[in-house]
Structure formats: structure tokens, C-alpha cells
Amino acid sequence: DLSRVTISCLDAAKRSHELTVDLPKTFPTCGAGGGGRSSASNASRGPILYCDLPLEFDPKWKSGPVMPKGEIWKALSEDAVSSSSSSSSSFGLVHLYQQYRQVLSSYQVLWADLDEIDCSAWVLEPSLPANRSIAERRIALKPGLSLALTVDPERSRGPPLGARLVGSSADAAGLRERVASIVDETHLATTGIEGEASWDKSRSIKANLEAFLGFDLPSPETTEKADYVSECGICYAHRLPPAGDAASGGDGSEDEDGAIPDAMCGNPSCARSYHETCLFEWLHSLPDARVSFDRVFG
């Protein structure tokens, strides 16, 4: 029995996307319920959808006419090439696919800006190429210092949802104040005060970051990633195996999505980087250490 179909397509920038649909047994006459996390065994609901998008894809499902099982493959074949059909006259997978294409078009600016960062800056997290659903980036700024950025998928050209410095360097104190102002919407480009950094919606995310920071982000064309990749001072690895994967032989390679060092000694004479988990376990092992509410004292 036909139970799952995967539709592949390219967006306006030729990026590849896939929409996987788990079909109910009553397809294509399943009910008009939301096409999100519904149960395929419930005839009153639409299909279950799987896709790689920053926000949940929850389209409307329009039921089709009764169709013999032998005609379902024909319907799927027609659906795959009918994206230009009028949404008012389409139903089933055709209508679902049209809504998916509309959602893809709404993320073009976001993905273009993130692609620019991925190609022209050193991204420490996530591992690249990143899933299209991920709107966070940890970007190298200086040796031992990086910026953790969370972009708003619904208004990618607006101030980010979050921005914080990770690590330490000689000029980190001055940068922290600049980074804190990034998420402050009062710095939107409305006053045009000369010399004052402002978040301009007409610029890309990278251009706005460089305007706030006061320098260009390190480029793969002129620098080496090794200059910004730090090893943990306890386990001597850069990236930990993914959570729950240690027993299965995770080797901590950079292709994995385990944690990287995000804690740093505040003593300028040391300035070593550590994984939070490694640091917690080491401090917890000290004879005079005590733990209270997930904080180590000693």
C-alpha cells in the first residue's frame, strides 16, 4: 500500500528541498484537518509532514474525490508536475505542494543571508552544510572569541533574537557592549546619526554585524580555521561526540554536531577554553567540591 511520498524541488536560488508526506489509508479523501503532526490512522486528519524549515509547516489539507487505489499513482504523477495549477481548483498533494512552495519563497532572504555567512566567514557551529531549519550560527571573531547569533526566521533582516559573545580576548570588554546593542531595536536605522551603529533592514545580516562590530568578519580566503578552533583544556578535543553517542564510538570529529568549547578561563595569563560538561565533571571531581542546583562550589 502507498503510505509515503517524497517530493523534491528547487527554490528560486536552486537550493534543493524535500517534503515527505505520510499518507492516511483514506488518501486522497482524508479529512481537512491540519497537515502537521496528525495521525495517519485517523481519517478525520490530514497527512503527516516532514520537512526542513525554520518554523513549523502547518498547511491546510483539501480533500479530493473518491479514487480507486489503482488510480492513486496516476494522481501522484499528476501532482508532481501540477505546481502551476490554480490553488482554488486544486486539492490533495497538489494543494499541499503549492503551499510548500509558497513557504519556501518566504525564507529566501533568510537563507541567502545565512549562506553568505557560511561561505564568507568561519562558522564554528553548526557543522556545515547546516540544515535549513537551523537559524543559529556561532561565528568566529578573533582567536578564542566567537559570536553566538540567533536569527528571527519571520523577519530575518530585523535585529536578531539573540547575540552573545563566547570566549575571551584582550578587547572582549568593548565588544560585549557592541554585541549587547545588536538585539536592541532602538538601534534600528531610523535616526541616521553619523558614527552611530544601526541595524539597517536593507543590509544583509553579515553587513549589519560588521557595522556593529566595527571590523570585517574573518574570511576563509585570508585566514585559517585552525586560528579560531580551540581545544578543550581538559579532554584536548575540539568537538565532543553527539549526546548519547559516546558508547557507539563517536570520535569527536568536526563533521559531528557535538558541543565545542564555550567556556574560557577569565585569567588573561591562561585563557584556556573548555567544554562546559568537561569543566563541570572536573570541578565535581575535586575533593572539596559540592554541587547545589547544578552549580559547583569549592
PDB file of C-alpha atoms in Angstrom, residues 17 40 54 80 181 209 211 290:
ATOM      1  CA  HIS A  17      14.363  20.771  -0.688  1.00  0.00           C
ATOM      2  CA  ALA A  40      -2.426   8.691   9.512  1.00  0.00           C
ATOM      3  CA  PRO A  54      12.906  27.060  10.358  1.00  0.00           C
ATOM      4  CA  ALA A  80       4.269  16.234  -9.104  1.00  0.00           C
ATOM      5  CA  SER A 181      23.308  46.610  21.398  1.00  0.00           C
ATOM      6  CA  LEU A 209      27.174  42.529  12.080  1.00  0.00           C
ATOM      7  CA  ALA A 211      28.848  47.573  11.056  1.00  0.00           C
ATOM      8  CA  ARG A 290      29.922  20.417  46.381  1.00  0.00           C
TER       9      ARG A 290
END
